[in-house]
Structure formats: structure tokens, C-alpha cells
Amino acid sequence: MVPLDTTRLTAIGVPEDKAKHSDWDQISRSFSAVRGIGYVAWYPVASEAASLSNANSVAEAVGRWRHREIDGEMLVDFCSSVEQTQVALAQVSENIGGEFGEEGMPGNPWICATHRFVGLSVIVPLFVSAKYQVMENSYVTVAYRPDHRSGAENYALAAELAAPLVTEWFGTPRRKGEVTDLAEPDASAFESGTVLLDPLTSSDTRSYQLAAVHQLTHAALFSSQPWIYEGAAHFAQALEQEQLSNRQAALDFMGSHRAAIVDGEKAARTRPDREVAEALTKTSTEEFYRSKAMYVLWMLRDMVGDAALKRALASYQLSQDRDPSYVQHSIETQSKRDLQWFFDDWVYHDRGLADFRIDSVASRSADGASVLTVSVENLGDAGAEVPIVVKMARGETTSKLEVRARSKATVRITVADSPLSVTVNDGSVPESDLSNNTYKIQSQDTAR
Ligand SMILES: [Zn+2]
């Protein structure tokens, strides 16, 4: 029996009540939930030692293991007491052996089956075993405890609401998402591929919809590249915010990830091999392969348009993803655009973020309209096609401008009303410094 033990986290300074909620792996007679590498090594793992007192060293050691196992798979025989219903295993784990026999004590038999885990670079093999009731619809199977029936119903409904967006962008989900109830009501949720562990106590369908769109995206698009697999699932969440509200809601959702990316880039800068080791195609930094990758897909969407990116994502084939440039070439084929510079700055290297400032604004009146000449400088090492927003007394207008790394570019914008301010970047490009982005137009800027 593995009792609930929080000393692993309290040793590194996590407050005890918080530790209890995120470190909930346990084995007992009535409820067992055990996550694999990075949490509890319940299967053999050959990895160098890493100290938990150095969070980065653990993440890096786990990251190196995952990269090594990118094509790996694992076969595990699970035996569980028939009193318990074994429900959740992990993404792309499948029961390949069937039930191959009963063992255990007389009167308390076990049922055993062989399971296969693949996708070890993007999933954490885990198992949960408890007495559950199960409900399912076309998209998810939810295993819940009887007192959490309404939470389970809310999640099942949320999955139905989330499915059309996922299908539209990533194709039809290829398997059902599995949702499993956690014993502790305050336990923090955990995802591993298409498996979601959650206490199922929420009545908030909207927050479940955000979780479900992420989960179903994993079910529709499988990649062993973490930046594609997780980037797409987070990108889908931003798309959903836009669909439920508007573009600003999506930008706010992505903005809630920005500070973590900026901090991640600051930490990465201390590494001499950062440009290569922290590239999206290689990194084991979660903020990068999740949050930064989400922004990268959003920027690509703004550049090539929905239709081209949807075609590229829906046609993604793991079997053809044998070269880091596979996704680039697929989007280029669909959009007829050269994206080499963009992938060089954001995907194949870690060059930090963009940092725009308005260099100058000149305004000239012509036939009752104002013609603005806006010059933008990018002080960062990553270029982007960035929105330029002109605010007027009534309304605003948005143009786009490609500003490469360490460069300046100029755009001419005609507006009917008198302009008040010009802002570079509406929040869709991750920047290290957002404090220098707005230029207020003074009367002396206007030449007559
Ligand atoms: Zn995910």
C-alpha cells in the first residue's frame, strides 16, 4: 500500500495544504491513482538522478527521458480486484490482451489484462482504480462516484458543446476522452493525453468546456512532438474563447500565459545552448511547448488565415512527421507563403520574444481623411506579422505589418476620422515588453 505522502513536495517548500492537493497519488483499498514519470516511478525508468530541490533539473531529466522514448512503447499487465473497476489508463493505452485470467485469493479474485502505452514523449502513463459508475456519450467516457453525478453530467455536456470546434479545426476525434473522478474534492486536475483526472465537483459548464476542447483536440490530433500536441490543444482553447465571446477574450486567455513565457525566456537566457536546446522542437520547458506553441499557432493563423491552417492541421499525419520542417511545409503548401523566417525565429530556435515600439508616426490630411505613416521597430530577436491598431474618436481600425527581428518597417494607413493613438500589437504576438507599444498622436504630428 502506498499511503498519501506529501513530504516529497513539502521538502521543496510547497505549502502543505497545496501539496496535498497536487500530490495526490495513492494506493488504498478503495481508491488508487498513480501517475508515472515526474510523479511516481511505478514502472522501470532509466534516467539520471535529479534533485527535487531543483525544479528545473527534474523537468530537464524528465524531458530528456521523454525525448529518448519518443518512439517507445510499454506493455503492462494490470491485475485488479474485481471489487474495483479499473477505469483510466492513459492516452493510446489499449487493452490488447483481453482478460487473461483470474488470480488472487479464493473469494477475492483478480482480473488481469495487458495494456499498451505509446506516445511516451507526450503522455504520463497512469492508472486509476476505484469503484465508479460510468456514463458516456459520443465524445467522452466519464467515470464518477455516485455523489458526483451532476459534475459528470456537466462534463459530458461540455464535451458535446466543445466537439464541433475541434472537428472543424483538427478533424473528427479518433477516440473518446476518458474522464475520471478523483477522490479528494480539492485535488488539482491532471491531464495525460486524452485522460483527464478531475474531482468532478464543478457546476461550471463553461470551465469544463475549456477542459473538454483541450481533451478532444488531443483525441483528434496525435503527435509525439510535444509542441504540436500540447500547442494545438491550448490553441483550441483560445479559439473556443473567441467563439464563445470574441477575439479579445481569446487574446486575454493567451495573455494569461504570457508572463510565464517571459519568465521562461529570462531563465533560458542563462543557458549557453539555449538557441537550440530550448527551440520548440526540442524544449522540455512546459511554458514553451504549451504556451509559446499556442501563440505560434495563433500567429500562423493570423498570417495564413483560418482555411489554410485548418487544412494543414486536419491533414497532420504522425507517420509523415519525420522531419522538424514537416508542419512548416504543410502550412506553406496550404497557404502558398514562405514561412521559413518565422519558423527559424519561433520554432527551430529559441530567440526569445518580439519587442515592438512605435518609432514614429507622421499624419497628413488629404481630402478629409488622414493618412498615417507608421514606422515600427522590433528590438527583439524574433520577427512577426503584427497588428497595428489606430484608435479614432469613433472606433478603431487594424492593419498588419511584418517586422523582422532587429528591424524597422513602415505602413501607411488611411483613416476617415481624426486619429488619437496608434498601438502596435493587440496581444496576439508574445512580447517581452508591452509598455512601449502605444503612440499618442499630437497636433504637431500632422503636416498640412
Ligand atoms: Zn494537453
CSV table of C-alpha atoms in Angstrom, one decimal, residues 36-437:
chain,number,residue,atom,x,y,z
A,36,GLY,CA,4.2,7.9,-13.8
A,37,ILE,CA,7.5,9.7,-14.6
A,38,GLY,CA,7.8,13.0,-12.9
A,39,TYR,CA,5.4,11.9,-10.1
A,40,VAL,CA,5.8,8.3,-9.0
A,41,ALA,CA,8.1,5.9,-10.9
A,42,TRP,CA,5.7,2.9,-10.9
A,43,TYR,CA,7.5,1.3,-13.9
A,44,PRO,CA,11.2,1.0,-14.6
A,45,VAL,CA,12.7,4.2,-15.9
A,46,ALA,CA,16.4,4.6,-16.8
A,47,SER,CA,17.1,8.3,-16.1
A,48,GLU,CA,19.9,10.2,-14.4
A,49,ALA,CA,19.3,11.3,-10.9
A,50,ALA,CA,17.7,14.7,-10.5
A,51,SER,CA,17.1,16.6,-7.2
A,52,LEU,CA,13.6,17.7,-6.4
A,53,SER,CA,15.1,20.7,-4.7
A,54,ASN,CA,16.0,22.0,-8.2
A,55,ALA,CA,12.7,22.0,-10.1
A,56,ASN,CA,14.5,22.7,-13.4
A,57,SER,CA,16.7,19.7,-13.0
A,58,VAL,CA,13.7,17.4,-12.6
A,59,ALA,CA,11.9,18.9,-15.6
A,60,GLU,CA,15.0,18.6,-17.7
A,61,ALA,CA,15.8,15.0,-16.7
A,62,VAL,CA,12.2,14.0,-17.4
A,63,GLY,CA,12.3,15.9,-20.7
A,64,ARG,CA,15.4,14.0,-21.8
A,65,TRP,CA,13.8,10.7,-20.9
A,66,ARG,CA,10.7,11.6,-22.9
A,67,HIS,CA,12.7,12.6,-25.9
A,68,ARG,CA,14.6,9.3,-25.8
A,69,GLU,CA,11.3,7.4,-25.6
A,70,ILE,CA,9.7,9.3,-28.5
A,71,ASP,CA,9.1,6.1,-30.4
A,72,GLY,CA,9.0,3.9,-27.3
A,73,GLU,CA,6.1,1.9,-26.1
A,74,MET,CA,5.4,0.0,-22.9
A,75,LEU,CA,3.4,-3.2,-22.2
A,76,VAL,CA,2.0,-3.6,-18.7
A,77,ASP,CA,-0.1,-6.4,-17.2
A,78,PHE,CA,-2.6,-4.9,-14.9
A,79,CYS,CA,-4.4,-7.1,-12.3
A,80,SER,CA,-7.1,-5.6,-10.2
A,81,SER,CA,-9.5,-6.9,-7.7
A,82,VAL,CA,-13.0,-7.5,-9.2
A,83,GLU,CA,-14.4,-5.3,-6.3
A,84,GLN,CA,-12.8,-2.4,-8.1
A,85,THR,CA,-13.4,-1.2,-11.6
A,86,GLN,CA,-10.2,-0.3,-13.2
A,87,VAL,CA,-11.0,2.6,-15.5
A,88,ALA,CA,-8.4,5.0,-16.6
A,89,LEU,CA,-5.1,4.0,-18.1
A,90,ALA,CA,-3.7,6.6,-20.4
A,91,GLN,CA,-3.8,8.0,-23.9
A,92,VAL,CA,-3.2,5.4,-26.5
A,93,SER,CA,-3.1,2.7,-24.0
A,94,GLU,CA,-5.3,0.0,-25.2
A,95,ASN,CA,-6.3,-3.3,-23.7
A,96,ILE,CA,-4.6,-5.7,-26.1
A,97,GLY,CA,-4.6,-8.9,-24.1
A,98,GLY,CA,-8.2,-9.1,-23.1
A,99,GLU,CA,-8.9,-10.6,-19.7
A,100,PHE,CA,-6.3,-13.3,-19.4
A,101,GLY,CA,-7.2,-15.0,-16.2
A,102,GLU,CA,-8.0,-14.7,-12.6
A,103,GLU,CA,-5.6,-14.9,-9.8
A,104,GLY,CA,-5.7,-13.7,-6.2
A,105,MET,CA,-7.1,-15.2,-3.1
A,106,PRO,CA,-10.1,-17.5,-3.2
A,107,GLY,CA,-13.2,-15.4,-2.8
A,108,ASN,CA,-11.3,-12.3,-3.9
A,109,PRO,CA,-10.2,-12.9,-7.5
A,110,TRP,CA,-8.3,-10.5,-9.7
A,111,ILE,CA,-8.9,-9.8,-13.3
A,112,CYS,CA,-5.7,-9.2,-15.3
A,113,ALA,CA,-5.2,-7.7,-18.7
A,114,THR,CA,-2.3,-6.5,-20.8
A,115,HIS,CA,-2.2,-2.8,-21.8
A,116,ARG,CA,0.0,-1.0,-24.3
A,117,PHE,CA,1.2,2.6,-23.8
A,118,VAL,CA,2.6,4.6,-26.7
A,119,GLY,CA,3.3,8.3,-27.1
A,120,LEU,CA,5.6,8.3,-24.0
A,121,SER,CA,7.1,11.7,-25.2
A,122,VAL,CA,3.7,13.4,-24.6
A,123,ILE,CA,1.8,11.3,-22.1
A,124,VAL,CA,2.4,10.3,-18.5
A,125,PRO,CA,1.3,6.6,-18.1
A,126,LEU,CA,-1.0,6.4,-15.1
A,127,PHE,CA,-3.7,4.2,-13.6
A,128,VAL,CA,-6.7,4.9,-11.5
A,129,SER,CA,-8.7,2.1,-9.8
A,130,ALA,CA,-11.8,2.6,-7.8
A,131,LYS,CA,-15.5,1.7,-7.8
A,132,TYR,CA,-17.0,4.0,-10.3
A,133,GLN,CA,-20.2,4.5,-12.2
A,134,VAL,CA,-19.7,5.2,-15.9
A,135,MET,CA,-21.6,7.5,-18.3
A,136,GLU,CA,-20.7,8.1,-21.9
A,137,ASN,CA,-21.7,9.9,-25.0
A,138,SER,CA,-20.2,10.1,-28.5
A,139,TYR,CA,-17.1,12.0,-27.2
A,140,VAL,CA,-16.2,11.1,-23.6
A,141,THR,CA,-16.5,8.3,-21.1
A,142,VAL,CA,-16.9,9.7,-17.6
A,143,ALA,CA,-16.1,7.5,-14.5
A,144,TYR,CA,-17.6,9.1,-11.4
A,145,ARG,CA,-18.5,8.5,-7.9
A,146,PRO,CA,-22.3,8.4,-7.3
A,147,ASP,CA,-22.3,11.7,-5.3
A,148,HIS,CA,-20.6,13.5,-8.3
A,149,ARG,CA,-23.2,12.6,-10.8
A,150,SER,CA,-24.1,16.2,-11.7
A,151,GLY,CA,-20.5,17.1,-12.2
A,152,ALA,CA,-20.1,14.2,-14.5
A,153,GLU,CA,-23.2,15.2,-16.4
A,154,ASN,CA,-21.9,18.8,-16.7
A,155,TYR,CA,-18.6,17.5,-18.2
A,156,ALA,CA,-20.3,15.2,-20.6
A,157,LEU,CA,-22.5,18.1,-21.8
A,158,ALA,CA,-19.4,20.3,-22.1
A,159,ALA,CA,-17.7,17.7,-24.3
A,160,GLU,CA,-20.7,17.7,-26.7
A,161,LEU,CA,-20.6,21.5,-26.8
A,162,ALA,CA,-16.8,21.5,-27.5
A,163,ALA,CA,-16.8,18.8,-30.2
A,164,PRO,CA,-17.9,20.9,-33.2
A,165,LEU,CA,-15.0,23.3,-32.9
A,166,VAL,CA,-12.5,20.5,-32.5
A,167,THR,CA,-13.9,18.7,-35.5
A,168,GLU,CA,-13.8,21.8,-37.6
A,169,TRP,CA,-10.1,22.6,-36.9
A,170,PHE,CA,-8.5,19.2,-36.2
A,171,GLY,CA,-10.8,16.6,-37.7
A,172,THR,CA,-13.1,14.1,-36.0
A,173,PRO,CA,-11.8,12.9,-32.6
A,174,ARG,CA,-10.3,9.4,-33.2
A,175,ARG,CA,-11.1,8.1,-29.7
A,176,LYS,CA,-13.2,9.1,-26.7
A,177,GLY,CA,-11.7,11.3,-24.0
A,178,GLU,CA,-11.6,9.5,-20.6
A,179,VAL,CA,-12.6,11.5,-17.6
A,180,THR,CA,-12.0,10.0,-14.1
A,181,ASP,CA,-13.2,11.3,-10.8
A,182,LEU,CA,-10.6,12.0,-8.1
A,183,ALA,CA,-11.3,11.0,-4.6
A,184,GLU,CA,-10.3,14.3,-3.0
A,185,PRO,CA,-12.7,17.2,-3.8
A,186,ASP,CA,-9.8,19.8,-3.7
A,187,ALA,CA,-7.3,17.7,-5.7
A,188,SER,CA,-5.9,19.6,-8.6
A,189,ALA,CA,-6.9,18.3,-12.1
A,190,PHE,CA,-4.3,16.4,-14.2
A,191,GLU,CA,-4.2,15.6,-17.8
A,192,SER,CA,-2.3,12.9,-19.7
A,193,GLY,CA,-3.2,12.8,-23.3
A,194,THR,CA,-6.9,12.1,-23.7
A,195,VAL,CA,-7.2,11.1,-20.0
A,196,LEU,CA,-8.4,13.8,-17.6
A,197,LEU,CA,-8.4,13.3,-13.8
A,198,ASP,CA,-10.7,15.8,-12.1
A,199,PRO,CA,-12.7,15.9,-8.8
A,200,LEU,CA,-15.9,16.5,-10.9
A,201,THR,CA,-17.3,18.8,-8.4
A,202,SER,CA,-17.9,21.8,-10.7
A,203,SER,CA,-21.2,23.1,-11.9
A,204,ASP,CA,-19.5,25.5,-14.3
A,205,THR,CA,-20.1,24.0,-17.7
A,206,ARG,CA,-18.0,26.8,-19.3
A,207,SER,CA,-14.8,25.9,-17.5
A,208,TYR,CA,-15.5,22.2,-18.3
A,209,GLN,CA,-15.9,23.2,-21.9
A,210,LEU,CA,-12.4,24.7,-21.8
A,211,ALA,CA,-11.0,21.5,-20.5
A,212,ALA,CA,-13.1,19.4,-22.9
A,213,VAL,CA,-11.9,21.3,-26.0
A,214,HIS,CA,-8.3,20.6,-24.9
A,215,GLN,CA,-9.0,16.9,-24.3
A,216,LEU,CA,-10.9,16.4,-27.5
A,217,THR,CA,-8.1,18.1,-29.5
A,218,HIS,CA,-5.7,15.5,-28.2
A,219,ALA,CA,-8.2,12.9,-29.3
A,220,ALA,CA,-8.3,14.3,-32.8
A,221,LEU,CA,-4.6,15.2,-33.4
A,222,PHE,CA,-2.0,12.9,-32.1
A,223,SER,CA,1.6,14.0,-32.4
A,224,SER,CA,4.7,12.7,-30.5
A,225,GLN,CA,6.1,16.2,-30.7
A,226,PRO,CA,5.0,18.0,-27.5
A,227,TRP,CA,4.9,21.5,-29.1
A,228,ILE,CA,2.4,20.3,-31.7
A,229,TYR,CA,0.4,18.0,-29.4
A,230,GLU,CA,0.1,20.5,-26.5
A,231,GLY,CA,0.4,23.6,-28.6
A,232,ALA,CA,-2.7,22.6,-30.7
A,233,ALA,CA,-4.7,21.8,-27.6
A,234,HIS,CA,-4.0,25.1,-25.9
A,235,PHE,CA,-4.6,26.9,-29.3
A,236,ALA,CA,-8.0,25.2,-29.5
A,237,GLN,CA,-8.8,26.7,-26.0
A,238,ALA,CA,-8.1,30.2,-27.3
A,239,LEU,CA,-10.2,29.5,-30.4
A,240,GLU,CA,-13.0,28.4,-28.2
A,241,GLN,CA,-12.8,31.7,-26.1
A,242,GLU,CA,-13.1,33.6,-29.4
A,243,GLN,CA,-16.1,31.5,-30.4
A,244,LEU,CA,-17.9,31.9,-27.1
A,245,SER,CA,-17.1,35.7,-26.8
A,246,ASN,CA,-14.8,37.5,-29.2
A,247,ARG,CA,-11.2,37.9,-30.3
A,248,GLN,CA,-10.4,40.0,-27.3
A,249,ALA,CA,-11.5,37.1,-25.0
A,250,ALA,CA,-9.0,34.8,-26.9
A,251,LEU,CA,-6.2,37.4,-26.5
A,252,ASP,CA,-7.0,37.7,-22.8
A,253,PHE,CA,-6.8,33.9,-22.4
A,254,MET,CA,-3.5,33.8,-24.2
A,255,GLY,CA,-2.3,36.9,-22.3
A,256,SER,CA,-2.8,34.9,-19.0
A,257,HIS,CA,0.1,32.6,-20.3
A,258,ARG,CA,2.4,35.5,-21.3
A,259,ALA,CA,4.1,36.2,-18.0
A,260,ALA,CA,5.1,32.6,-17.7
A,261,ILE,CA,6.6,32.6,-21.1
A,262,VAL,CA,8.5,35.8,-20.4
A,263,ASP,CA,9.9,34.3,-17.2
A,264,GLY,CA,10.8,31.1,-19.1
A,265,GLU,CA,12.7,33.1,-21.6
A,266,LYS,CA,14.6,35.0,-18.9
A,267,ALA,CA,15.6,31.7,-17.3
A,268,ALA,CA,16.6,30.2,-20.7
A,269,ARG,CA,18.9,33.1,-21.5
A,270,THR,CA,21.3,31.9,-18.9
A,271,ARG,CA,21.9,28.6,-20.9
A,272,PRO,CA,24.7,28.8,-23.4
A,273,ASP,CA,23.0,26.2,-25.7
A,274,ARG,CA,19.6,27.9,-25.3
A,275,GLU,CA,19.0,28.7,-29.0
A,276,VAL,CA,19.0,25.0,-29.9
A,277,ALA,CA,18.1,23.3,-26.7
A,278,GLU,CA,15.1,25.5,-25.9
A,279,ALA,CA,13.7,25.5,-29.5
A,280,LEU,CA,10.1,24.5,-29.6
A,281,THR,CA,11.1,21.3,-31.4
A,282,LYS,CA,13.5,20.3,-28.6
A,283,THR,CA,12.4,22.0,-25.4
A,284,SER,CA,11.2,20.3,-22.2
A,285,THR,CA,10.1,23.6,-20.8
A,286,GLU,CA,6.4,23.4,-20.3
A,287,GLU,CA,5.8,27.1,-20.7
A,288,PHE,CA,7.3,26.8,-24.2
A,289,TYR,CA,5.9,23.6,-25.6
A,290,ARG,CA,2.4,24.6,-24.2
A,291,SER,CA,2.0,28.3,-24.0
A,292,LYS,CA,4.5,29.6,-26.5
A,293,ALA,CA,3.5,26.9,-29.0
A,294,MET,CA,-0.2,28.1,-28.6
A,295,TYR,CA,0.9,31.7,-29.6
A,296,VAL,CA,2.9,30.4,-32.5
A,297,LEU,CA,-0.2,28.6,-33.9
A,298,TRP,CA,-2.3,31.7,-33.3
A,299,MET,CA,0.3,33.9,-35.1
A,300,LEU,CA,0.3,31.4,-38.0
A,301,ARG,CA,-3.5,31.6,-38.2
A,302,ASP,CA,-3.4,35.4,-38.3
A,303,MET,CA,-0.8,35.2,-41.1
A,304,VAL,CA,-2.2,32.5,-43.4
A,305,GLY,CA,-5.9,32.6,-42.5
A,306,ASP,CA,-8.3,30.0,-41.0
A,307,ALA,CA,-8.9,27.9,-44.1
A,308,ALA,CA,-5.3,27.2,-44.9
A,309,LEU,CA,-4.3,26.4,-41.3
A,310,LYS,CA,-7.4,24.2,-40.8
A,311,ARG,CA,-6.4,22.2,-43.9
A,312,ALA,CA,-2.8,21.8,-42.6
A,313,LEU,CA,-3.9,20.8,-39.1
A,314,ALA,CA,-6.6,18.4,-40.2
A,315,SER,CA,-4.2,16.7,-42.6
A,316,TYR,CA,-1.5,16.2,-40.0
A,317,GLN,CA,-0.2,12.6,-40.0
A,318,LEU,CA,2.1,11.3,-37.3
A,319,SER,CA,3.6,8.8,-39.8
A,320,GLN,CA,4.7,11.6,-42.1
A,321,ASP,CA,6.1,13.8,-39.3
A,322,ARG,CA,9.7,12.6,-39.7
A,323,ASP,CA,11.4,15.9,-40.1
A,324,PRO,CA,11.1,19.1,-38.0
A,325,SER,CA,10.1,21.1,-41.1
A,326,TYR,CA,7.0,18.9,-41.8
A,327,VAL,CA,4.5,21.3,-40.2
A,328,GLN,CA,6.1,24.3,-41.9
A,329,HIS,CA,6.0,22.7,-45.3
A,330,SER,CA,2.4,21.6,-44.8
A,331,ILE,CA,1.2,25.1,-43.9
A,332,GLU,CA,3.3,26.6,-46.8
A,333,THR,CA,1.6,24.2,-49.2
A,334,GLN,CA,-1.8,25.2,-48.0
A,335,SER,CA,-1.1,28.9,-47.9
A,336,LYS,CA,1.4,29.4,-50.7
A,337,ARG,CA,3.5,31.5,-48.3
A,338,ASP,CA,7.2,31.4,-47.4
A,339,LEU,CA,7.3,30.8,-43.6
A,340,GLN,CA,11.0,29.9,-43.3
A,341,TRP,CA,11.9,33.1,-41.4
A,342,PHE,CA,9.0,32.7,-39.0
A,343,PHE,CA,9.8,29.0,-38.2
A,344,ASP,CA,13.5,30.0,-37.8
A,345,ASP,CA,12.7,32.6,-35.2
A,346,TRP,CA,9.9,30.8,-33.3
A,347,VAL,CA,10.1,27.0,-33.8
A,348,TYR,CA,13.6,25.8,-34.8
A,349,HIS,CA,15.5,28.2,-32.4
A,350,ASP,CA,14.7,29.9,-29.1
A,351,ARG,CA,15.3,33.5,-30.0
A,352,GLY,CA,13.2,34.9,-27.2
A,353,LEU,CA,10.2,37.0,-28.0
A,354,ALA,CA,9.5,40.1,-30.1
A,355,ASP,CA,9.7,43.6,-28.6
A,356,PHE,CA,8.0,46.2,-30.7
A,357,ARG,CA,8.0,50.0,-30.3
A,358,ILE,CA,6.5,52.7,-32.4
A,359,ASP,CA,9.4,54.5,-33.9
A,360,SER,CA,7.5,57.4,-35.5
A,361,VAL,CA,4.0,58.4,-36.7
A,362,ALA,CA,3.5,61.1,-39.3
A,363,SER,CA,0.0,62.2,-40.2
A,364,ARG,CA,-1.2,64.1,-43.2
A,365,SER,CA,-4.7,65.3,-44.2
A,366,ALA,CA,-5.9,64.6,-47.7
A,367,ASP,CA,-9.5,65.0,-48.9
A,368,GLY,CA,-11.0,65.0,-45.5
A,369,ALA,CA,-9.1,61.8,-44.5
A,370,SER,CA,-5.9,61.3,-42.5
A,371,VAL,CA,-3.0,59.3,-43.9
A,372,LEU,CA,-0.8,58.0,-41.2
A,373,THR,CA,2.8,56.8,-41.9
A,374,VAL,CA,3.7,54.5,-39.0
A,375,SER,CA,7.2,53.2,-38.5
A,376,VAL,CA,7.6,50.3,-36.1
A,377,GLU,CA,10.9,48.9,-34.7
A,378,ASN,CA,11.3,45.4,-33.4
A,379,LEU,CA,14.0,45.3,-30.7
A,380,GLY,CA,13.6,41.6,-30.2
A,381,ASP,CA,15.3,38.6,-31.9
A,382,ALA,CA,12.0,37.1,-33.2
A,383,GLY,CA,10.1,38.7,-36.0
A,384,ALA,CA,6.3,38.7,-36.6
A,385,GLU,CA,3.4,39.9,-38.6
A,386,VAL,CA,1.9,42.2,-36.0
A,387,PRO,CA,-1.4,44.1,-35.9
A,388,ILE,CA,-1.3,47.9,-35.8
A,389,VAL,CA,-4.4,49.4,-34.2
A,390,VAL,CA,-5.4,53.1,-34.9
A,391,LYS,CA,-7.9,54.5,-32.4
A,392,MET,CA,-10.1,57.3,-33.5
A,393,ALA,CA,-12.7,59.5,-31.8
A,394,ARG,CA,-15.2,57.0,-33.1
A,395,GLY,CA,-14.0,53.4,-33.4
A,396,GLU,CA,-10.7,51.9,-34.5
A,397,THR,CA,-9.1,50.2,-37.5
A,398,THR,CA,-6.5,47.5,-37.6
A,399,SER,CA,-3.7,46.9,-40.2
A,400,LYS,CA,-0.9,44.3,-40.3
A,401,LEU,CA,2.8,44.8,-40.7
A,402,GLU,CA,5.6,42.3,-40.9
A,403,VAL,CA,8.5,43.4,-38.8
A,404,ARG,CA,11.5,41.1,-38.8
A,405,ALA,CA,13.9,40.7,-35.8
A,406,ARG,CA,16.1,43.7,-35.1
A,407,SER,CA,14.4,45.7,-37.9
A,408,LYS,CA,12.1,48.5,-38.8
A,409,ALA,CA,9.2,48.5,-41.1
A,410,THR,CA,6.7,51.2,-42.2
A,411,VAL,CA,3.0,51.0,-43.1
A,412,ARG,CA,0.6,53.7,-44.5
A,413,ILE,CA,-2.9,53.7,-43.0
A,414,THR,CA,-5.8,55.9,-44.2
A,415,VAL,CA,-8.5,56.7,-41.7
A,416,ALA,CA,-11.6,58.8,-42.2
A,417,ASP,CA,-11.8,60.2,-38.7
A,418,SER,CA,-9.1,62.1,-36.8
A,419,PRO,CA,-6.7,59.6,-35.2
A,420,LEU,CA,-5.9,59.7,-31.5
A,421,SER,CA,-3.4,56.9,-31.0
A,422,VAL,CA,-1.5,54.1,-32.7
A,423,THR,CA,-0.8,50.8,-30.9
A,424,VAL,CA,1.5,48.1,-32.2
A,425,ASN,CA,0.4,44.5,-31.2
A,426,ASP,CA,-3.2,43.8,-30.0
A,427,GLY,CA,-1.7,41.0,-27.8
A,428,SER,CA,-1.5,38.3,-30.4
A,429,VAL,CA,2.3,38.3,-30.6
A,430,PRO,CA,4.1,37.4,-27.3
A,431,GLU,CA,6.4,40.3,-26.4
A,432,SER,CA,8.9,40.8,-23.6
A,433,ASP,CA,7.9,44.4,-23.0
A,434,LEU,CA,4.4,45.7,-23.7
A,435,SER,CA,4.9,49.1,-22.1
A,436,ASN,CA,6.3,50.8,-25.2
A,437,ASN,CA,3.7,50.0,-27.7
